[in-house]
Each structure stands twice: as C-alpha cells, then as structure tokens.
PDB file of C-alpha atoms in Angstrom:
ATOM      1  CA  UNK W  29     -17.942  45.148 -22.246  1.00  0.00           C
ATOM      2  CA  UNK W  30     -17.779  41.903 -23.945  1.00  0.00           C
ATOM      3  CA  UNK W  31     -19.577  38.587 -21.732  1.00  0.00           C
ATOM      4  CA  UNK W  32     -17.378  36.051 -21.454  1.00  0.00           C
ATOM      5  CA  UNK W  33     -17.850  32.533 -22.097  1.00  0.00           C
ATOM      6  CA  UNK W  34     -17.510  29.981 -18.629  1.00  0.00           C
ATOM      7  CA  UNK W  35     -14.457  28.341 -20.606  1.00  0.00           C
ATOM      8  CA  UNK W  36     -12.635  32.213 -21.124  1.00  0.00           C
ATOM      9  CA  UNK W  37     -13.021  32.821 -18.322  1.00  0.00           C
ATOM     10  CA  UNK W  38     -11.885  29.373 -16.567  1.00  0.00           C
ATOM     11  CA  UNK W  39      -8.826  30.150 -18.918  1.00  0.00           C
ATOM     12  CA  UNK W  40      -8.039  34.322 -17.016  1.00  0.00           C
ATOM     13  CA  UNK W  41      -8.139  32.998 -13.555  1.00  0.00           C
ATOM     14  CA  UNK W  42      -6.182  30.068 -14.321  1.00  0.00           C
ATOM     15  CA  UNK W  43      -3.474  33.091 -15.279  1.00  0.00           C
ATOM     16  CA  UNK W  44      -3.912  34.637 -12.589  1.00  0.00           C
ATOM     17  CA  UNK W  45      -4.650  31.597  -9.326  1.00  0.00           C
ATOM     18  CA  UNK W  46      -2.748  29.045 -11.219  1.00  0.00           C
ATOM     19  CA  UNK W  47      -3.105  25.654  -9.333  1.00  0.00           C
ATOM     20  CA  UNK W  48      -5.898  27.624  -7.173  1.00  0.00           C
ATOM     21  CA  UNK W  49      -7.879  28.549  -9.804  1.00  0.00           C
ATOM     22  CA  UNK W  50     -11.342  26.559  -9.679  1.00  0.00           C
ATOM     23  CA  UNK W  51     -12.043  23.928 -11.944  1.00  0.00           C
ATOM     24  CA  UNK W  52     -13.425  24.077 -15.380  1.00  0.00           C
ATOM     25  CA  UNK W  53     -16.681  22.227 -14.185  1.00  0.00           C
ATOM     26  CA  UNK W  54     -16.872  24.869 -11.490  1.00  0.00           C
ATOM     27  CA  UNK W  55     -16.753  27.539 -12.765  1.00  0.00           C
ATOM     28  CA  UNK W  56     -19.309  26.377 -15.151  1.00  0.00           C
ATOM     29  CA  UNK W  57     -21.766  26.170 -12.370  1.00  0.00           C
ATOM     30  CA  UNK W  58     -21.488  29.523 -10.775  1.00  0.00           C
ATOM     31  CA  UNK W  59     -22.729  30.135 -14.335  1.00  0.00           C
ATOM     32  CA  UNK W  60     -25.243  28.109 -13.591  1.00  0.00           C
ATOM     33  CA  UNK W  61     -26.216  30.055 -10.449  1.00  0.00           C
ATOM     34  CA  UNK W  62     -26.242  33.430 -11.690  1.00  0.00           C
ATOM     35  CA  UNK W  63     -28.215  32.819 -14.830  1.00  0.00           C
ATOM     36  CA  UNK W  64     -30.905  30.762 -12.584  1.00  0.00           C
ATOM     37  CA  UNK W  65     -30.754  34.547  -9.926  1.00  0.00           C
ATOM     38  CA  UNK W  66     -28.032  34.486  -7.780  1.00  0.00           C
ATOM     39  CA  UNK W  67     -27.465  37.656  -6.977  1.00  0.00           C
ATOM     40  CA  UNK W  68     -24.105  36.401  -4.057  1.00  0.00           C
ATOM     41  CA  UNK W  69     -21.049  34.283  -3.905  1.00  0.00           C
ATOM     42  CA  UNK W  70     -21.929  33.233  -0.254  1.00  0.00           C
ATOM     43  CA  UNK W  71     -22.603  30.038   1.300  1.00  0.00           C
ATOM     44  CA  UNK W  72     -26.884  29.603   1.478  1.00  0.00           C
ATOM     45  CA  UNK W  73     -28.421  28.845   4.742  1.00  0.00           C
ATOM     46  CA  UNK W  74     -29.206  25.030   4.800  1.00  0.00           C
ATOM     47  CA  UNK W  75     -30.586  22.470   7.387  1.00  0.00           C
ATOM     48  CA  UNK W  76     -27.637  19.662   9.023  1.00  0.00           C
ATOM     49  CA  UNK W  77     -23.903  20.518  10.193  1.00  0.00           C
ATOM     50  CA  UNK W  78     -22.436  24.512   9.614  1.00  0.00           C
ATOM     51  CA  UNK W  79     -22.111  26.048   6.891  1.00  0.00           C
ATOM     52  CA  UNK W  80     -18.463  26.155   7.982  1.00  0.00           C
ATOM     53  CA  UNK W  81     -16.924  24.012  10.325  1.00  0.00           C
ATOM     54  CA  UNK W  82     -13.364  25.439   9.804  1.00  0.00           C
ATOM     55  CA  UNK W  83     -14.303  27.821  12.628  1.00  0.00           C
ATOM     56  CA  UNK W  84     -12.609  29.038  16.023  1.00  0.00           C
ATOM     57  CA  UNK W  85     -13.969  26.601  18.387  1.00  0.00           C
ATOM     58  CA  UNK W  86     -13.274  23.557  15.858  1.00  0.00           C
ATOM     59  CA  UNK W  87     -10.034  24.463  15.736  1.00  0.00           C
ATOM     60  CA  UNK W  88      -9.162  24.564  19.625  1.00  0.00           C
ATOM     61  CA  UNK W  89     -11.168  20.858  19.817  1.00  0.00           C
ATOM     62  CA  UNK W  90      -8.632  19.732  16.718  1.00  0.00           C
ATOM     63  CA  UNK W  91      -5.821  20.430  18.853  1.00  0.00           C
ATOM     64  CA  UNK W  92      -7.147  19.146  22.599  1.00  0.00           C
ATOM     65  CA  UNK W  93      -7.481  15.600  20.699  1.00  0.00           C
ATOM     66  CA  UNK W  94      -4.514  15.607  18.620  1.00  0.00           C
ATOM     67  CA  UNK W  95      -1.785  17.473  21.479  1.00  0.00           C
ATOM     68  CA  UNK W  96      -4.670  13.914  24.251  1.00  0.00           C
ATOM     69  CA  UNK W  97      -4.362  11.425  21.360  1.00  0.00           C
ATOM     70  CA  UNK W  98      -0.900  11.640  18.857  1.00  0.00           C
ATOM     71  CA  UNK W  99      -1.881   8.878  16.860  1.00  0.00           C
ATOM     72  CA  UNK W 100      -5.167   9.552  16.265  1.00  0.00           C
ATOM     73  CA  UNK W 101      -6.826   9.022  13.047  1.00  0.00           C
ATOM     74  CA  UNK W 102      -8.128  11.377  10.370  1.00  0.00           C
ATOM     75  CA  UNK W 103     -11.391   9.554  10.411  1.00  0.00           C
ATOM     76  CA  UNK W 104     -11.923   9.213  14.404  1.00  0.00           C
ATOM     77  CA  UNK W 105     -11.568  13.234  14.168  1.00  0.00           C
ATOM     78  CA  UNK W 106     -14.464  13.878  11.666  1.00  0.00           C
ATOM     79  CA  UNK W 107     -16.724  11.345  13.482  1.00  0.00           C
ATOM     80  CA  UNK W 108     -15.845  12.879  17.205  1.00  0.00           C
ATOM     81  CA  UNK W 109     -16.468  16.268  15.669  1.00  0.00           C
ATOM     82  CA  UNK W 110     -19.442  15.449  13.247  1.00  0.00           C
ATOM     83  CA  UNK W 111     -16.944  17.410  10.646  1.00  0.00           C
ATOM     84  CA  UNK W 112     -15.789  17.046   6.733  1.00  0.00           C
ATOM     85  CA  UNK W 113     -13.098  15.398   5.549  1.00  0.00           C
ATOM     86  CA  UNK W 114     -12.135  18.949   4.067  1.00  0.00           C
ATOM     87  CA  UNK W 115     -13.113  20.929   6.955  1.00  0.00           C
ATOM     88  CA  UNK W 116     -10.854  18.604   9.014  1.00  0.00           C
ATOM     89  CA  UNK W 117      -7.891  19.112   6.552  1.00  0.00           C
ATOM     90  CA  UNK W 118      -8.349  22.771   6.686  1.00  0.00           C
ATOM     91  CA  UNK W 119      -7.658  22.568  10.018  1.00  0.00           C
ATOM     92  CA  UNK W 120      -5.050  20.353  10.122  1.00  0.00           C
ATOM     93  CA  UNK W 121      -3.013  21.704   7.138  1.00  0.00           C
ATOM     94  CA  UNK W 122      -4.134  26.032   6.742  1.00  0.00           C
ATOM     95  CA  UNK W 123      -4.734  26.520  11.088  1.00  0.00           C
ATOM     96  CA  UNK W 124      -2.408  24.008  12.797  1.00  0.00           C
ATOM     97  CA  UNK W 125      -0.151  23.249  10.253  1.00  0.00           C
ATOM     98  CA  UNK W 126       0.159  20.153  12.074  1.00  0.00           C
ATOM     99  CA  UNK W 127       1.823  16.978   9.856  1.00  0.00           C
ATOM    100  CA  UNK W 128       2.123  13.043  10.564  1.00  0.00           C
ATOM    101  CA  UNK W 129       5.131  11.448  10.296  1.00  0.00           C
ATOM    102  CA  UNK W 130       7.324   8.035  11.332  1.00  0.00           C
ATOM    103  CA  UNK W 131      10.622   7.050  10.984  1.00  0.00           C
ATOM    104  CA  UNK W 132      11.419   4.814   7.822  1.00  0.00           C
ATOM    105  CA  UNK W 133      14.486   2.334   7.787  1.00  0.00           C
ATOM    106  CA  UNK W 134      16.288   2.347   4.441  1.00  0.00           C
ATOM    107  CA  UNK W 135      18.195  -0.800   3.823  1.00  0.00           C
ATOM    108  CA  UNK W 136      19.856   0.373   1.114  1.00  0.00           C
ATOM    109  CA  UNK W 137      20.227   3.477  -1.188  1.00  0.00           C
ATOM    110  CA  UNK W 138      20.068   2.979  -4.636  1.00  0.00           C
ATOM    111  CA  UNK W 139      22.604   4.214  -7.178  1.00  0.00           C
ATOM    112  CA  UNK W 140      21.881   5.895 -10.281  1.00  0.00           C
ATOM    113  CA  UNK W 141      22.474   2.550 -12.701  1.00  0.00           C
ATOM    114  CA  UNK W 142      19.563   0.377 -10.002  1.00  0.00           C
ATOM    115  CA  UNK W 143      17.559   3.197  -9.826  1.00  0.00           C
ATOM    116  CA  UNK W 144      17.043   3.695 -13.897  1.00  0.00           C
ATOM    117  CA  UNK W 145      16.896  -0.578 -13.094  1.00  0.00           C
ATOM    118  CA  UNK W 146      14.278  -0.483 -11.890  1.00  0.00           C
ATOM    119  CA  UNK W 147      12.077   2.166 -13.875  1.00  0.00           C
ATOM    120  CA  UNK W 148      13.348   0.194 -17.635  1.00  0.00           C
ATOM    121  CA  UNK W 149      11.519  -2.639 -15.292  1.00  0.00           C
ATOM    122  CA  UNK W 150       8.436  -1.875 -14.177  1.00  0.00           C
ATOM    123  CA  UNK W 151       7.797  -0.161 -18.102  1.00  0.00           C
ATOM    124  CA  UNK W 152       8.858  -3.852 -19.352  1.00  0.00           C
ATOM    125  CA  UNK W 153       6.132  -5.493 -16.925  1.00  0.00           C
ATOM    126  CA  UNK W 154       3.038  -3.051 -17.546  1.00  0.00           C
ATOM    127  CA  UNK W 155       3.906  -3.549 -21.892  1.00  0.00           C
ATOM    128  CA  UNK W 156       3.889  -7.288 -21.052  1.00  0.00           C
ATOM    129  CA  UNK W 157       0.996  -7.925 -19.158  1.00  0.00           C
ATOM    130  CA  UNK W 158      -0.785  -4.664 -20.847  1.00  0.00           C
ATOM    131  CA  UNK W 159      -1.250  -3.071 -17.934  1.00  0.00           C
ATOM    132  CA  UNK W 160      -2.926  -5.922 -16.414  1.00  0.00           C
ATOM    133  CA  UNK W 161      -4.938  -6.570 -18.848  1.00  0.00           C
ATOM    134  CA  UNK W 162      -3.033  -9.244 -20.787  1.00  0.00           C
ATOM    135  CA  UNK W 163      -4.258 -12.893 -20.746  1.00  0.00           C
ATOM    136  CA  UNK W 164      -0.908 -14.210 -19.470  1.00  0.00           C
ATOM    137  CA  UNK W 165      -1.351 -12.731 -16.020  1.00  0.00           C
ATOM    138  CA  UNK W 166      -3.572 -15.768 -15.693  1.00  0.00           C
ATOM    139  CA  UNK W 167      -0.331 -17.789 -15.443  1.00  0.00           C
ATOM    140  CA  UNK W 168       1.789 -15.561 -13.001  1.00  0.00           C
ATOM    141  CA  UNK W 169       3.361 -16.926  -9.901  1.00  0.00           C
ATOM    142  CA  UNK W 170       5.052 -14.407  -7.729  1.00  0.00           C
ATOM    143  CA  UNK W 171       5.662 -15.127  -4.025  1.00  0.00           C
ATOM    144  CA  UNK W 172       8.218 -14.386  -1.459  1.00  0.00           C
ATOM    145  CA  UNK W 173       9.198 -15.779   2.184  1.00  0.00           C
ATOM    146  CA  UNK W 174       8.879 -13.521   5.154  1.00  0.00           C
ATOM    147  CA  UNK W 175       9.049 -14.291   8.986  1.00  0.00           C
ATOM    148  CA  UNK W 176       5.669 -14.750  11.355  1.00  0.00           C
ATOM    149  CA  UNK W 177       6.829 -13.682  14.980  1.00  0.00           C
ATOM    150  CA  UNK W 178       4.618 -14.500  18.584  1.00  0.00           C
ATOM    151  CA  UNK W 179       5.036 -11.250  18.892  1.00  0.00           C
ATOM    152  CA  UNK W 180       5.821  -8.837  16.086  1.00  0.00           C
ATOM    153  CA  UNK W 181       6.173  -4.559  16.870  1.00  0.00           C
ATOM    154  CA  UNK W 182       3.657  -2.394  15.377  1.00  0.00           C
ATOM    155  CA  UNK W 183       4.042  -0.668  11.874  1.00  0.00           C
ATOM    156  CA  UNK W 184       5.057   2.199  11.403  1.00  0.00           C
ATOM    157  CA  UNK W 185       1.655   3.502  10.446  1.00  0.00           C
ATOM    158  CA  UNK W 186       0.245   2.658  13.568  1.00  0.00           C
ATOM    159  CA  UNK W 187       3.149   4.510  14.854  1.00  0.00           C
ATOM    160  CA  UNK W 188       3.129   7.489  13.522  1.00  0.00           C
ATOM    161  CA  UNK W 189       2.415  10.553  15.473  1.00  0.00           C
ATOM    162  CA  UNK W 190       0.892  14.136  14.539  1.00  0.00           C
ATOM    163  CA  UNK W 191       3.320  17.077  15.295  1.00  0.00           C
ATOM    164  CA  UNK W 192       3.090  20.796  15.691  1.00  0.00           C
ATOM    165  CA  UNK W 193       5.157  23.314  13.642  1.00  0.00           C
ATOM    166  CA  UNK W 194       7.382  23.414  16.987  1.00  0.00           C
ATOM    167  CA  UNK W 195       7.575  19.691  18.017  1.00  0.00           C
ATOM    168  CA  UNK W 196      10.433  17.238  18.026  1.00  0.00           C
ATOM    169  CA  UNK W 197      10.422  15.228  15.799  1.00  0.00           C
ATOM    170  CA  UNK W 198       9.983  11.577  18.113  1.00  0.00           C
ATOM    171  CA  UNK W 199      11.818   9.045  19.515  1.00  0.00           C
ATOM    172  CA  UNK W 200      10.889   5.277  19.622  1.00  0.00           C
ATOM    173  CA  UNK W 201      12.441   2.342  22.057  1.00  0.00           C
ATOM    174  CA  UNK W 202      13.243  -0.355  19.277  1.00  0.00           C
ATOM    175  CA  UNK W 203      11.323  -3.177  21.293  1.00  0.00           C
ATOM    176  CA  UNK W 204      12.701  -6.773  19.764  1.00  0.00           C
ATOM    177  CA  UNK W 205      10.375  -9.138  18.581  1.00  0.00           C
ATOM    178  CA  UNK W 206       9.680 -12.550  19.753  1.00  0.00           C
ATOM    179  CA  UNK W 207      12.306 -14.846  19.657  1.00  0.00           C
ATOM    180  CA  UNK W 208       9.175 -17.551  18.733  1.00  0.00           C
ATOM    181  CA  UNK W 209       9.512 -17.249  15.293  1.00  0.00           C
ATOM    182  CA  UNK W 210       8.162 -19.395  12.136  1.00  0.00           C
ATOM    183  CA  UNK W 211       9.136 -18.784   8.371  1.00  0.00           C
ATOM    184  CA  UNK W 212       7.178 -19.358   6.135  1.00  0.00           C
ATOM    185  CA  UNK W 213       6.659 -18.906   2.176  1.00  0.00           C
ATOM    186  CA  UNK W 214       3.347 -17.945   0.550  1.00  0.00           C
ATOM    187  CA  UNK W 215       2.229 -17.184  -3.163  1.00  0.00           C
ATOM    188  CA  UNK W 216      -0.733 -15.797  -5.079  1.00  0.00           C
ATOM    189  CA  UNK W 217      -1.546 -15.534  -8.122  1.00  0.00           C
ATOM    190  CA  UNK W 218      -4.602 -13.458 -10.477  1.00  0.00           C
ATOM    191  CA  UNK W 219      -6.767 -15.657  -8.969  1.00  0.00           C
ATOM    192  CA  UNK W 220      -6.096 -15.108  -5.222  1.00  0.00           C
ATOM    193  CA  UNK W 221      -4.016 -17.768  -2.482  1.00  0.00           C
ATOM    194  CA  UNK W 222      -2.256 -20.206  -4.040  1.00  0.00           C
ATOM    195  CA  UNK W 223       0.134 -21.648  -1.393  1.00  0.00           C
ATOM    196  CA  UNK W 224       1.921 -21.359   1.914  1.00  0.00           C
ATOM    197  CA  UNK W 225       4.356 -23.709   2.817  1.00  0.00           C
ATOM    198  CA  UNK W 226       5.884 -23.184   6.451  1.00  0.00           C
ATOM    199  CA  UNK W 227       9.448 -24.276   6.536  1.00  0.00           C
ATOM    200  CA  UNK W 228       9.052 -26.968   9.267  1.00  0.00           C
ATOM    201  CA  UNK W 229      12.352 -28.396  10.819  1.00  0.00           C
ATOM    202  CA  UNK W 230      14.700 -25.954   9.598  1.00  0.00           C
ATOM    203  CA  UNK W 231      14.777 -21.007   9.955  1.00  0.00           C
ATOM    204  CA  UNK W 232      16.967 -21.073   7.032  1.00  0.00           C
ATOM    205  CA  UNK W 233      15.534 -21.196   3.559  1.00  0.00           C
ATOM    206  CA  UNK W 234      18.448 -23.475   0.798  1.00  0.00           C
ATOM    207  CA  UNK W 235      17.816 -24.122  -2.576  1.00  0.00           C
ATOM    208  CA  UNK W 236      17.149 -27.572  -1.547  1.00  0.00           C
ATOM    209  CA  UNK W 237      14.412 -26.593   0.155  1.00  0.00           C
ATOM    210  CA  UNK W 238      13.206 -24.031  -2.111  1.00  0.00           C
ATOM    211  CA  UNK W 239      13.545 -26.667  -5.504  1.00  0.00           C
ATOM    212  CA  UNK W 240      12.552 -30.226  -3.841  1.00  0.00           C
ATOM    213  CA  UNK W 241       9.706 -29.127  -0.018  1.00  0.00           C
ATOM    214  CA  UNK W 242       8.456 -25.884  -1.436  1.00  0.00           C
ATOM    215  CA  UNK W 243       8.127 -25.426  -5.574  1.00  0.00           C
ATOM    216  CA  UNK W 244       7.061 -29.241  -6.231  1.00  0.00           C
ATOM    217  CA  UNK W 245       4.138 -28.277  -3.779  1.00  0.00           C
ATOM    218  CA  UNK W 246       3.148 -23.736  -4.950  1.00  0.00           C
ATOM    219  CA  UNK W 247       3.382 -25.661  -8.474  1.00  0.00           C
ATOM    220  CA  UNK W 248       1.113 -28.360  -7.649  1.00  0.00           C
ATOM    221  CA  UNK W 249      -1.838 -26.180  -6.351  1.00  0.00           C
ATOM    222  CA  UNK W 250      -1.370 -24.461  -8.944  1.00  0.00           C
ATOM    223  CA  UNK W 251      -2.580 -27.266 -12.055  1.00  0.00           C
ATOM    224  CA  UNK W 252      -5.139 -27.145  -9.508  1.00  0.00           C
ATOM    225  CA  UNK W 253      -6.659 -23.993  -9.991  1.00  0.00           C
ATOM    226  CA  UNK W 254      -5.342 -24.362 -13.644  1.00  0.00           C
ATOM    227  CA  UNK W 255      -5.946 -27.729 -14.439  1.00  0.00           C
ATOM    228  CA  UNK W 256      -6.063 -27.244 -18.228  1.00  0.00           C
ATOM    229  CA  UNK W 257      -2.848 -25.838 -18.255  1.00  0.00           C
ATOM    230  CA  UNK W 258       0.955 -26.947 -19.184  1.00  0.00           C
ATOM    231  CA  UNK W 259       3.337 -26.777 -16.839  1.00  0.00           C
ATOM    232  CA  UNK W 260       5.760 -24.813 -19.836  1.00  0.00           C
ATOM    233  CA  UNK W 261       3.086 -21.775 -19.694  1.00  0.00           C
ATOM    234  CA  UNK W 262       4.102 -21.028 -15.785  1.00  0.00           C
ATOM    235  CA  UNK W 263       5.246 -17.763 -15.445  1.00  0.00           C
ATOM    236  CA  UNK W 264       7.218 -17.750 -12.119  1.00  0.00           C
ATOM    237  CA  UNK W 265       8.505 -14.204  -9.828  1.00  0.00           C
ATOM    238  CA  UNK W 266      10.444 -14.119  -6.975  1.00  0.00           C
ATOM    239  CA  UNK W 267      12.860 -11.780  -5.643  1.00  0.00           C
ATOM    240  CA  UNK W 268      16.896 -12.274  -5.816  1.00  0.00           C
ATOM    241  CA  UNK W 269      17.303 -13.633  -2.135  1.00  0.00           C
ATOM    242  CA  UNK W 270      20.160 -16.730  -2.814  1.00  0.00           C
ATOM    243  CA  UNK W 271      18.116 -19.552  -2.877  1.00  0.00           C
ATOM    244  CA  UNK W 272      16.062 -18.395  -5.055  1.00  0.00           C
ATOM    245  CA  UNK W 273      19.029 -17.322  -7.574  1.00  0.00           C
ATOM    246  CA  UNK W 274      21.496 -20.652  -7.349  1.00  0.00           C
ATOM    247  CA  UNK W 275      22.038 -23.039  -9.900  1.00  0.00           C
ATOM    248  CA  UNK W 276      19.944 -25.803  -8.472  1.00  0.00           C
ATOM    249  CA  UNK W 277      16.830 -23.100  -8.687  1.00  0.00           C
ATOM    250  CA  UNK W 278      17.364 -22.037 -12.406  1.00  0.00           C
ATOM    251  CA  UNK W 279      18.531 -25.710 -13.190  1.00  0.00           C
ATOM    252  CA  UNK W 280      14.472 -26.468 -11.940  1.00  0.00           C
ATOM    253  CA  UNK W 281      13.368 -24.269 -14.295  1.00  0.00           C
ATOM    254  CA  UNK W 282      15.261 -24.638 -16.795  1.00  0.00           C
ATOM    255  CA  UNK W 283      14.139 -29.237 -16.435  1.00  0.00           C
ATOM    256  CA  UNK W 284      10.786 -28.123 -16.209  1.00  0.00           C
ATOM    257  CA  UNK W 285      10.412 -25.217 -18.747  1.00  0.00           C
ATOM    258  CA  UNK W 286       9.016 -22.805 -16.536  1.00  0.00           C
ATOM    259  CA  UNK W 287       9.920 -18.993 -17.136  1.00  0.00           C
ATOM    260  CA  UNK W 288      11.354 -16.917 -14.675  1.00  0.00           C
ATOM    261  CA  UNK W 289       9.869 -13.396 -14.382  1.00  0.00           C
ATOM    262  CA  UNK W 290      13.261 -11.101 -13.070  1.00  0.00           C
ATOM    263  CA  UNK W 291      13.503  -8.724 -10.395  1.00  0.00           C
ATOM    264  CA  UNK W 292      15.045  -6.060 -10.279  1.00  0.00           C
ATOM    265  CA  UNK W 293      18.384  -5.915  -7.706  1.00  0.00           C
ATOM    266  CA  UNK W 294      17.219  -4.509  -3.784  1.00  0.00           C
ATOM    267  CA  UNK W 295      13.800  -3.758  -4.296  1.00  0.00           C
ATOM    268  CA  UNK W 296      11.377  -5.759  -2.156  1.00  0.00           C
ATOM    269  CA  UNK W 297       8.664  -2.447  -2.333  1.00  0.00           C
ATOM    270  CA  UNK W 298       8.221  -4.224  -6.047  1.00  0.00           C
ATOM    271  CA  UNK W 299       7.192  -7.219  -4.809  1.00  0.00           C
ATOM    272  CA  UNK W 300       3.451  -7.706  -4.324  1.00  0.00           C
ATOM    273  CA  UNK W 301       4.578 -10.207  -1.243  1.00  0.00           C
ATOM    274  CA  UNK W 302       6.384  -7.449   0.741  1.00  0.00           C
ATOM    275  CA  UNK W 303       4.331  -4.438  -0.238  1.00  0.00           C
ATOM    276  CA  UNK W 304       1.359  -5.540  -0.311  1.00  0.00           C
ATOM    277  CA  UNK W 305       0.609  -9.790   0.961  1.00  0.00           C
ATOM    278  CA  UNK W 306       2.413  -9.339   3.919  1.00  0.00           C
ATOM    279  CA  UNK W 307       1.883  -5.945   5.410  1.00  0.00           C
ATOM    280  CA  UNK W 308      -2.360  -6.812   5.380  1.00  0.00           C
ATOM    281  CA  UNK W 309      -1.599 -10.224   6.464  1.00  0.00           C
ATOM    282  CA  UNK W 310       0.774  -9.460   9.761  1.00  0.00           C
ATOM    283  CA  UNK W 311      -1.562  -6.836  10.627  1.00  0.00           C
ATOM    284  CA  UNK W 312      -4.165  -9.396  11.119  1.00  0.00           C
ATOM    285  CA  UNK W 313      -2.279 -11.408  13.590  1.00  0.00           C
ATOM    286  CA  UNK W 314      -0.707  -9.241  15.808  1.00  0.00           C
ATOM    287  CA  UNK W 315      -0.232 -10.161  19.199  1.00  0.00           C
ATOM    288  CA  UNK W 316       0.867 -12.436  21.890  1.00  0.00           C
ATOM    289  CA  UNK W 317      -0.925 -15.999  20.632  1.00  0.00           C
ATOM    290  CA  UNK W 318       1.137 -19.194  20.234  1.00  0.00           C
ATOM    291  CA  UNK W 319       2.776 -18.434  16.525  1.00  0.00           C
ATOM    292  CA  UNK W 320       0.954 -22.480  16.159  1.00  0.00           C
ATOM    293  CA  UNK W 321      -1.846 -20.364  16.355  1.00  0.00           C
ATOM    294  CA  UNK W 322      -0.480 -17.584  14.560  1.00  0.00           C
ATOM    295  CA  UNK W 323       0.861 -19.850  11.651  1.00  0.00           C
ATOM    296  CA  UNK W 324      -2.860 -21.292  11.187  1.00  0.00           C
ATOM    297  CA  UNK W 325      -4.274 -18.044  11.363  1.00  0.00           C
ATOM    298  CA  UNK W 326      -2.498 -17.037   8.532  1.00  0.00           C
ATOM    299  CA  UNK W 327      -2.788 -19.826   5.766  1.00  0.00           C
ATOM    300  CA  UNK W 328      -6.828 -19.588   6.933  1.00  0.00           C
ATOM    301  CA  UNK W 329      -6.875 -16.523   6.278  1.00  0.00           C
ATOM    302  CA  UNK W 330      -4.824 -16.180   2.628  1.00  0.00           C
ATOM    303  CA  UNK W 331      -4.734 -13.202   0.069  1.00  0.00           C
ATOM    304  CA  UNK W 332      -7.734 -13.246  -1.197  1.00  0.00           C
ATOM    305  CA  UNK W 333      -9.020 -12.825   2.699  1.00  0.00           C
ATOM    306  CA  UNK W 334      -6.973  -9.605   3.025  1.00  0.00           C
TER     307      UNK W 334
END
C-alpha cells in the first residue's frame, strides 16, 4: 500500500468527515508524532488539570451552577471549575444542550430595497476609506444624540439567561427608566472623543439647536485637534433624524463647505455611536446616581476611555 502524504491524508479526511475533519496543520502534527515513534492516539498523561475535563462530575457541576445562576458568564464558570473554554463549550452545547437567549426589540422591519441599500452603503464606505487605511479617516466626524437616565434598566446582554432544552423562554418585566434624564450629543473621530454637547435648556433636538449651538462647538473642538486642517476638508456623518436632514442643517453644510456622509434609512446599527460608543458608556454609568453626576461621568470618560 502506498504511503499517503499529509496533504493526501487531509483530503481523504475531508472527503470522509467534511467539516468535522482535522485541519491540515493537525494532520502534519500527527505525522510528526508518528515519525518520532508515537504508537497511540490517546492523550499522554501530563501534570496539571486532568487531560479530559469533560466528565460526568464536571457536567453535573456545570448543570448545577447554571440552574442556580442563569446569568452567569462563561469566564466565571471556567474560573469556578478550573476547566478550559473548549471543555466548557463541549459540556454546555454537546452534553447539556443549553443555549443563552435574550429578548430583542426590532425597531423596523426592512424591505428588500432597504436591505440592499444597507449593503451598498457598507461597500461604499469600505471603498471610500480603503478598509480603514485611508487618510480621509482623519477628517471624518461621526455623532449622534442619546438620553442619559438616572436609572437605566439592564442591557440585553446583562439580562440573558441559560436555557435547558425543556425550559420555557424567559419573561422579563419591562421596568421603566427613570424620568430624570439628560439628552446629550456626542461626537468622535479617529483620534477619539471630539465633543459632547448637553441639551441644557431643552429636551428635543431641533435644527436650530443643532446648527447654532451644537455644530459650532463640535467644529471648534475638531479644529483644536486638527489645527492645520481646513474646514472644507471636514467630513460629517450622522443618521437621518429630522434635525439632521432639515433645510437649515443642509444650508449650514453647504455654506461651510462641509461634506456630508450619507446614512442608510433605519440603520442605527451602522452608526458608530449607537453600536460602539453609547453602549459602552451607558454600561459604566448604570445605577441610581444624580443625573448631574451621570453627565459629568459621561463627559469625563468619553470614547477614548472605553
């Protein structure tokens, strides 16, 4: 019988086991082991934790831990039992068949055309900024507005729980946020935090506030970060809120030569402030403290501290 090379063996394994076949690197490793005189496929004894942590004892321990604390995270279970992530993954998903779930609110069901527009926009941004390598990123500002609440309920991730196959889906009372709140507009660039502008005397973002109060302060802070840059080199990105699309706002861009980066409709998940900045900052300031203190913490932390 002709001896197969590692590559030929790997091809045959793929034909037989498909996605479950070992990688080419693993095949090469085992060829090396056998060439060095190894006779068995079993793991050799070694010091430290047991070679196989996926055993009935650990399976029962994990099951008990999850039943007692449905919101426990992977790293905590690993620490309690001193087992690897791979072993714990096998216990959770191959033996206990558990999954972690949480409810999710869907703000808008997108049409096929809107979904296509989102994909086209992403491709446009990748080309325009050369996969993040373009110097044009240095002139880009992105921003959005959000509420800061004195009390803010736990996030979706914080409220997710482990479920066994026969468990019912969890239900959660929708506890209201505190009525004491503060609206802020935050902006960031490649260099980090540019500016955060609180709405002190009003609760609604209007085109007048955005153009006459917010944008001038942001531009001033941006000019400090980029003292040699011309205002006409500035690129501005925000979503499609009414204040952002108003004629007054568009006139401001035109008069100052500021380039506006478009944003696809109903796509908050594509806005950096929404999917990156705000969740990180809000997670750090949850709790029952004064709204003034929350605003100060928000201003102090900024995107660069997340």
